Short mmCIF file of C-alpha atoms and ligand atoms in Angstrom, two decimals:
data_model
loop_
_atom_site.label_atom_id
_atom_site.label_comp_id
_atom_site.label_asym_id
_atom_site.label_seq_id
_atom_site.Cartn_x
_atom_site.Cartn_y
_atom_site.Cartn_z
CA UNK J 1 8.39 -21.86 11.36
CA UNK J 2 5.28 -22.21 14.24
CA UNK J 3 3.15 -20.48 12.05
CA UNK J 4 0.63 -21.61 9.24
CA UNK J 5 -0.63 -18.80 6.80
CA UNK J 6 0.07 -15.39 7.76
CA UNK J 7 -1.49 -12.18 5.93
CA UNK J 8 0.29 -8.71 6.09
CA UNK J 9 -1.34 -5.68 5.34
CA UNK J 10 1.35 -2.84 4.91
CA UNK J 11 0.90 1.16 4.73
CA UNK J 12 3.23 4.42 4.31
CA UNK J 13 4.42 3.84 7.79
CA UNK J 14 6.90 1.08 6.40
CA UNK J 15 8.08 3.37 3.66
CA UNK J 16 8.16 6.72 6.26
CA UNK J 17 12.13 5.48 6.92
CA UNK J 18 12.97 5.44 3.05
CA UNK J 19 12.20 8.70 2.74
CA UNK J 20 8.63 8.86 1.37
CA UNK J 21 5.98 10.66 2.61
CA UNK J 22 2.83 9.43 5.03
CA UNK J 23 -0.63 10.77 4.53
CA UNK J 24 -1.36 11.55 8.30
CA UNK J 25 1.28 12.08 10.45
CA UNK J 26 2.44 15.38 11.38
CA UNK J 27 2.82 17.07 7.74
CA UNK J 28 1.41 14.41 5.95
CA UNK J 29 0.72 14.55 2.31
CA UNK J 30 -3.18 15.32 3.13
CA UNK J 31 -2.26 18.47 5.58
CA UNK J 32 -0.25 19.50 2.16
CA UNK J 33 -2.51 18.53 -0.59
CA UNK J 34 -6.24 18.91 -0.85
CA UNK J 35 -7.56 15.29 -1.03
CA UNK J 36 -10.97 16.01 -3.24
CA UNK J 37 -8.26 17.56 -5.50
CA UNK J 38 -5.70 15.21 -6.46
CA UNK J 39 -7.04 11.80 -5.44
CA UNK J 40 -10.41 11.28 -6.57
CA UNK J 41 -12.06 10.42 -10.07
CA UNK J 42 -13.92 14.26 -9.96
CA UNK J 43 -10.21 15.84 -9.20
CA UNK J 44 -9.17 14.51 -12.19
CA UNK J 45 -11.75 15.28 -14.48
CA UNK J 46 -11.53 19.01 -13.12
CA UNK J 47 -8.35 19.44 -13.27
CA UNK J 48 -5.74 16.73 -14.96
CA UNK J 49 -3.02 18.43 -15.30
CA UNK J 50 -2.95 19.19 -11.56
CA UNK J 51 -3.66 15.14 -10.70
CA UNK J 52 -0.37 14.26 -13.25
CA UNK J 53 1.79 16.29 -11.51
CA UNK J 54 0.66 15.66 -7.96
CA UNK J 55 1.53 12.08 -9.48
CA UNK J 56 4.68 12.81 -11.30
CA UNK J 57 6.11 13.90 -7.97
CA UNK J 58 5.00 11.22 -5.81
CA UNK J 59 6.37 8.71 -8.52
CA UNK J 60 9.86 10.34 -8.65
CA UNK J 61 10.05 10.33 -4.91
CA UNK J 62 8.92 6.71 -4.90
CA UNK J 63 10.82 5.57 -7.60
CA UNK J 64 14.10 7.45 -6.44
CA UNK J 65 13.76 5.44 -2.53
CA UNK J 66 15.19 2.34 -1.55
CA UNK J 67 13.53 -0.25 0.63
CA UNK J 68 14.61 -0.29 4.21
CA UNK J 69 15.00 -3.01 6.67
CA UNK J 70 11.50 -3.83 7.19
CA UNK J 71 10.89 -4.40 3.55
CA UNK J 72 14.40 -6.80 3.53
CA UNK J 73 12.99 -8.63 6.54
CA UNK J 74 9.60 -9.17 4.94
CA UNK J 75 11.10 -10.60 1.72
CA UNK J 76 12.91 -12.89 3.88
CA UNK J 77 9.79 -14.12 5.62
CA UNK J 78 8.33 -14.62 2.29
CA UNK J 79 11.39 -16.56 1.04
CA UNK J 80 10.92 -18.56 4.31
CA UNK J 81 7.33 -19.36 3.71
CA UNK J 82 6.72 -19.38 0.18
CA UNK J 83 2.95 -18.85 -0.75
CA UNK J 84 2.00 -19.58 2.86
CA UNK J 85 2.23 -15.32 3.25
CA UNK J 86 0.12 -13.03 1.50
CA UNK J 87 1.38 -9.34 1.24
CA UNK J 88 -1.34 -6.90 0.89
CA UNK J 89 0.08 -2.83 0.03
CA UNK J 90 -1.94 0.50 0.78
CA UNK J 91 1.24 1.73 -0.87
CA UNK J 92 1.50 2.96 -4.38
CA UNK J 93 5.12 2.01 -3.98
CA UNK J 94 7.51 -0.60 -5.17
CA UNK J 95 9.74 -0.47 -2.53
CA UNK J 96 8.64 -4.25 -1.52
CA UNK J 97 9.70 -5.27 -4.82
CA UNK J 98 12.75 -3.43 -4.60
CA UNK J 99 13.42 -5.52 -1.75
CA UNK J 100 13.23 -9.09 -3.75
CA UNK J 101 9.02 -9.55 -2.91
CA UNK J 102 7.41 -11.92 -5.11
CA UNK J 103 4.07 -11.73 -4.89
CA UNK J 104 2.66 -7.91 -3.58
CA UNK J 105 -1.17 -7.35 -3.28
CA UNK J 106 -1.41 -3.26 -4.77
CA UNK J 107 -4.74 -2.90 -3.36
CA UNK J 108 -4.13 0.68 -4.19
CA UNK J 109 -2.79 0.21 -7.41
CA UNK J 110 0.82 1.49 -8.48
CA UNK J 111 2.89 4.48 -9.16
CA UNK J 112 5.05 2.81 -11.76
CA UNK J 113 2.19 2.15 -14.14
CA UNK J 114 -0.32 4.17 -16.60
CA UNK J 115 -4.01 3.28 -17.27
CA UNK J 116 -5.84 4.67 -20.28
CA UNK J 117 -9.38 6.25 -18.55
CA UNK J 118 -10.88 5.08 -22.03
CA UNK J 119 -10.15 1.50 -22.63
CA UNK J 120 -8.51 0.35 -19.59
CA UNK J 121 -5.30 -0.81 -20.90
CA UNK J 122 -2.24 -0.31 -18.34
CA UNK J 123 1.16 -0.35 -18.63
CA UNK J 124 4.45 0.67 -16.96
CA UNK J 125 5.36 4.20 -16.91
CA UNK J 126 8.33 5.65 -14.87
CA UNK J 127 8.71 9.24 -16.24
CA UNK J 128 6.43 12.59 -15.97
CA UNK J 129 2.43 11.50 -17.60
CA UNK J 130 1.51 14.58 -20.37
CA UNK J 131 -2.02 15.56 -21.67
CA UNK J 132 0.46 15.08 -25.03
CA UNK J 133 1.29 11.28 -23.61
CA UNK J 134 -1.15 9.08 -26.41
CA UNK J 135 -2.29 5.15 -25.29
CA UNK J 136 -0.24 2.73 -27.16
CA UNK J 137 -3.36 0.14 -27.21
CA UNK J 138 -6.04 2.86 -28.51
CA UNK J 139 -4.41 5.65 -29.63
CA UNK J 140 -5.95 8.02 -27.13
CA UNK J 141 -4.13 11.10 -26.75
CA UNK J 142 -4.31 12.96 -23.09
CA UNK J 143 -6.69 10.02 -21.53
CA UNK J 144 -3.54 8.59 -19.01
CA UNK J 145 -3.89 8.13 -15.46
CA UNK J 146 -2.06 7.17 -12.59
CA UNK J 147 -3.14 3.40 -12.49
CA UNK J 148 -3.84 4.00 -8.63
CA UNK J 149 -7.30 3.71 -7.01
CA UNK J 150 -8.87 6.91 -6.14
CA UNK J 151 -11.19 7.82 -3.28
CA UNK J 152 -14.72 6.85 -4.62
CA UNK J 153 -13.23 4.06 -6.40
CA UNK J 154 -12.95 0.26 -5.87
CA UNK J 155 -9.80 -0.89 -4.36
CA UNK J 156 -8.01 -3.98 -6.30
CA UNK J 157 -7.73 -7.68 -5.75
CA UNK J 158 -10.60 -7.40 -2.65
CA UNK J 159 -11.85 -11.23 -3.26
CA UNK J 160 -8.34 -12.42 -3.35
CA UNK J 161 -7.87 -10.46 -0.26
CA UNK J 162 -11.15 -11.67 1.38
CA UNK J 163 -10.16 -15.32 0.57
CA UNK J 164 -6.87 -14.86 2.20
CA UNK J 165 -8.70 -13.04 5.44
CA UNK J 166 -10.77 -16.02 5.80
CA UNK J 167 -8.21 -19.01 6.24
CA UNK J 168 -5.45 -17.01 7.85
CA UNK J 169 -3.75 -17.41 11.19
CA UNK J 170 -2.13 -14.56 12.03
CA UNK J 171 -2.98 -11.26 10.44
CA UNK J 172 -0.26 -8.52 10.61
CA UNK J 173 -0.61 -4.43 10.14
CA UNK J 174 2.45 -2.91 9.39
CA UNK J 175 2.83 1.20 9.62
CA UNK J 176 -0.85 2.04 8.88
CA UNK J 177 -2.94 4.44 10.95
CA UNK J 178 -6.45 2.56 9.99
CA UNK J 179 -7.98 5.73 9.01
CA UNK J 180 -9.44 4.00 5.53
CA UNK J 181 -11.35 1.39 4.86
CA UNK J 182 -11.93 -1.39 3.77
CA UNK J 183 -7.82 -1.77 4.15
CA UNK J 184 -8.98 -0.81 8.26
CA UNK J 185 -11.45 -3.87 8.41
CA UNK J 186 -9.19 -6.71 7.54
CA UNK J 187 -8.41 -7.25 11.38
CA UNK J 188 -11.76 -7.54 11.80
CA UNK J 189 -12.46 -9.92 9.26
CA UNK J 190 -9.48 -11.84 9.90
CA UNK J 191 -10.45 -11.93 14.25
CA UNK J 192 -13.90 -13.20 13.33
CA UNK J 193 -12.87 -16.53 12.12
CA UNK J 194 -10.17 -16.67 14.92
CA UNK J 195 -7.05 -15.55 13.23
CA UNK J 196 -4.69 -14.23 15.74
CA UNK J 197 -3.57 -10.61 15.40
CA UNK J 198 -0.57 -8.55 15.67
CA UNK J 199 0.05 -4.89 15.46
CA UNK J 200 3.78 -2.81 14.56
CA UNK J 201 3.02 0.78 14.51
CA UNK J 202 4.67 3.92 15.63
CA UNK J 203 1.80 4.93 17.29
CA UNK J 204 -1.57 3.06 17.88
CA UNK J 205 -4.01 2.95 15.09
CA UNK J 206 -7.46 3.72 15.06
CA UNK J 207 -8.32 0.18 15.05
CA UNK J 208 -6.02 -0.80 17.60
CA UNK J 209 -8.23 -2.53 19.99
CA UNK J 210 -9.16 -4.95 17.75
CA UNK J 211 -5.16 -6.25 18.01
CA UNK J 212 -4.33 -9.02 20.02
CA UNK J 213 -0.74 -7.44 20.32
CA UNK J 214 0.51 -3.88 19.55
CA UNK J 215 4.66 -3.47 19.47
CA UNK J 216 5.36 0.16 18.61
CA UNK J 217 8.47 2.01 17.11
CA UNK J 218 9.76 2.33 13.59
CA UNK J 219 9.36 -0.09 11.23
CA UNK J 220 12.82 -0.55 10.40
CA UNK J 221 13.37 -2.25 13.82
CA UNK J 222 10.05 -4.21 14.76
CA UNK J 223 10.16 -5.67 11.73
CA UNK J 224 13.43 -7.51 11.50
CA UNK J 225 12.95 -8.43 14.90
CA UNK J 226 9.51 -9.92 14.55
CA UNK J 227 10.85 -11.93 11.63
CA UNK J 228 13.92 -12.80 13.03
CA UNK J 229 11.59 -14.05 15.98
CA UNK J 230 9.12 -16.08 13.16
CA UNK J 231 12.03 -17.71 11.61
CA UNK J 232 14.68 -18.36 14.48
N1 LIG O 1 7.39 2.95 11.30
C1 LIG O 1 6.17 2.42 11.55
N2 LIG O 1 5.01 3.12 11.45
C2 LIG O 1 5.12 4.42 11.08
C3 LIG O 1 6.36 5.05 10.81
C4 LIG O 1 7.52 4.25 10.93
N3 LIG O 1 8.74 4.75 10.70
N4 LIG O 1 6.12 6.35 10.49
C5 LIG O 1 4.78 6.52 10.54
N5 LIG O 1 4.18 5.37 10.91
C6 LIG O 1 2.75 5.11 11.08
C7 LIG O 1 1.97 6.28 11.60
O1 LIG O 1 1.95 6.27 13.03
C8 LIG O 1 0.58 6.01 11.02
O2 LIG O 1 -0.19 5.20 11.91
O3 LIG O 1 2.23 4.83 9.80
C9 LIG O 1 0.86 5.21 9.76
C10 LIG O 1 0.64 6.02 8.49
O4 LIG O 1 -0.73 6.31 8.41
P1 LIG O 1 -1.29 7.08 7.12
O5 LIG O 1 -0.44 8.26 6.85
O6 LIG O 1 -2.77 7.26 7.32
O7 LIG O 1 -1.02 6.04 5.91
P2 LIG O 1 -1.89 4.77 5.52
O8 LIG O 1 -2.46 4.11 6.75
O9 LIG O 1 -1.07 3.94 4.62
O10 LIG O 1 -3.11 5.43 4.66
C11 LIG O 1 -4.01 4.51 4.08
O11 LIG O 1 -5.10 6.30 2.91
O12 LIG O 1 -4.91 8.27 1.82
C12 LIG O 1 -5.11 6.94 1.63
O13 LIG O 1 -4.59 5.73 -0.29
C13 LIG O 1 -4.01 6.34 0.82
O14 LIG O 1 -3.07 4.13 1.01
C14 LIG O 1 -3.38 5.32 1.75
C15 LIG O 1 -4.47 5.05 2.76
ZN1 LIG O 2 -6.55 3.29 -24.39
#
């Protein structure tokens, strides 16, 4: 292993080849769904019922995939390097779980869990989320949510992420257009203290001049290979 700390930042491109939907591409979940509608704190007060299901089908889909190659090859390279690679998800996903990944940054949150909107509490959920479904810590009834991060809202773990940025080596987008930020910045934070960086995309991203590199195809083959390539 020639490398020191690497940090991967992953998005629905590395999913696309299990069968789940991207947000941008060619009939993308956001040329199907009305964004303001379904993903953001306002949608869900206006509507609930509409959010839950919008959910409900996104977590069957998700929860009905299987991780392909690319997530394998990346739960290799973190059985290879241990705590030396951090793993940073746009996705709402488990799929790098599913895989055998330890340690996965939801910066987005996750579809397999609930949060009560009135005391906070999470926990996992797998099936279809009710206005009937009550919180088990405060007895809420009809207060769940998708524990994901909506537009308008915070994403999770930032410091941990910004700590990681800052002492990292290489820094590695996997299957993300860089359409949202702050996910879109980390190659700029990571270049500015002279990480090296490396770019597998189908197509380029909207950040992709700030790559060192850019290898594009699917996933499920620049992956493996790049692995295969870290880890001999
Ligand atoms: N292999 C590699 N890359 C792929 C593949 C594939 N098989 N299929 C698609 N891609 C690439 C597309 O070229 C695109 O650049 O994956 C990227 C997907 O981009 P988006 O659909 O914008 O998804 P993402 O970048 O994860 O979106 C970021 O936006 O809507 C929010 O919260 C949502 O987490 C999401 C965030
Ligand atoms: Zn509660």
């Amino acid at each position: 292993m020639k490398s020191g700390r690497i940090v991967i930042l992953t998005g629905a491109g590395i999913s696309a080849e299990s069968g789940l939907g991207t947000f941008r591409d060619v009939g993308g979940i956001w040329t199907q769904y009305d964004v303001a509608e379904v993903a953001t704190p306002e949608g869900f007060a206006r509507d609930p019922a509409l959010v839950r299901r919008f959910y409900d089908a996104r977590r069957e889909n998700a929860l009905a995939a299987s991780p392909n190659a690319a997530h394998h090859a990346l739960a290799r390279l973190e059985a290879a390097m241990g705590d030396r690679l951090t793993l940073i998800t746009q996705n709402i996903d488990t799929l790098h779980e599913a895989a055998g990944h330890r340690r996965v940054w939801h910066m987005h949150g996750r579809i397999d869990r609930a949060r009560c909107a009135d005391c906070g509490s999470v926990t996992p959920w797998a099936g279809p989320m009710t206005a009937e479904d009550t919180c088990g810590d405060c007895n809420a009834v009809g207060r769940l949510r998708p524990d994901v991060v909506w537009f308008g809202e915070m994403p999770m773990m930032l410091e941990d992420i910004a700590d990681a940025l800052a002492c990292a080596d290489l820094f590695v987008a996997i299957g993300t257009s860089g359409a949202v930020y702050p996910a879109a910045g980390f190659v700029a934070d990571a270049r500015v203290q002279g990480a090296k960086t490396l770019e597998l995309n189908l197509e380029r991203s909207d950040v992709t001049s700030l790559f060192d590199e850019t290898r594009l195809g699917p996933a499920s083959d620049l992956v493996p290979r790049w692995v295969d390539e870290l880890t001999g």
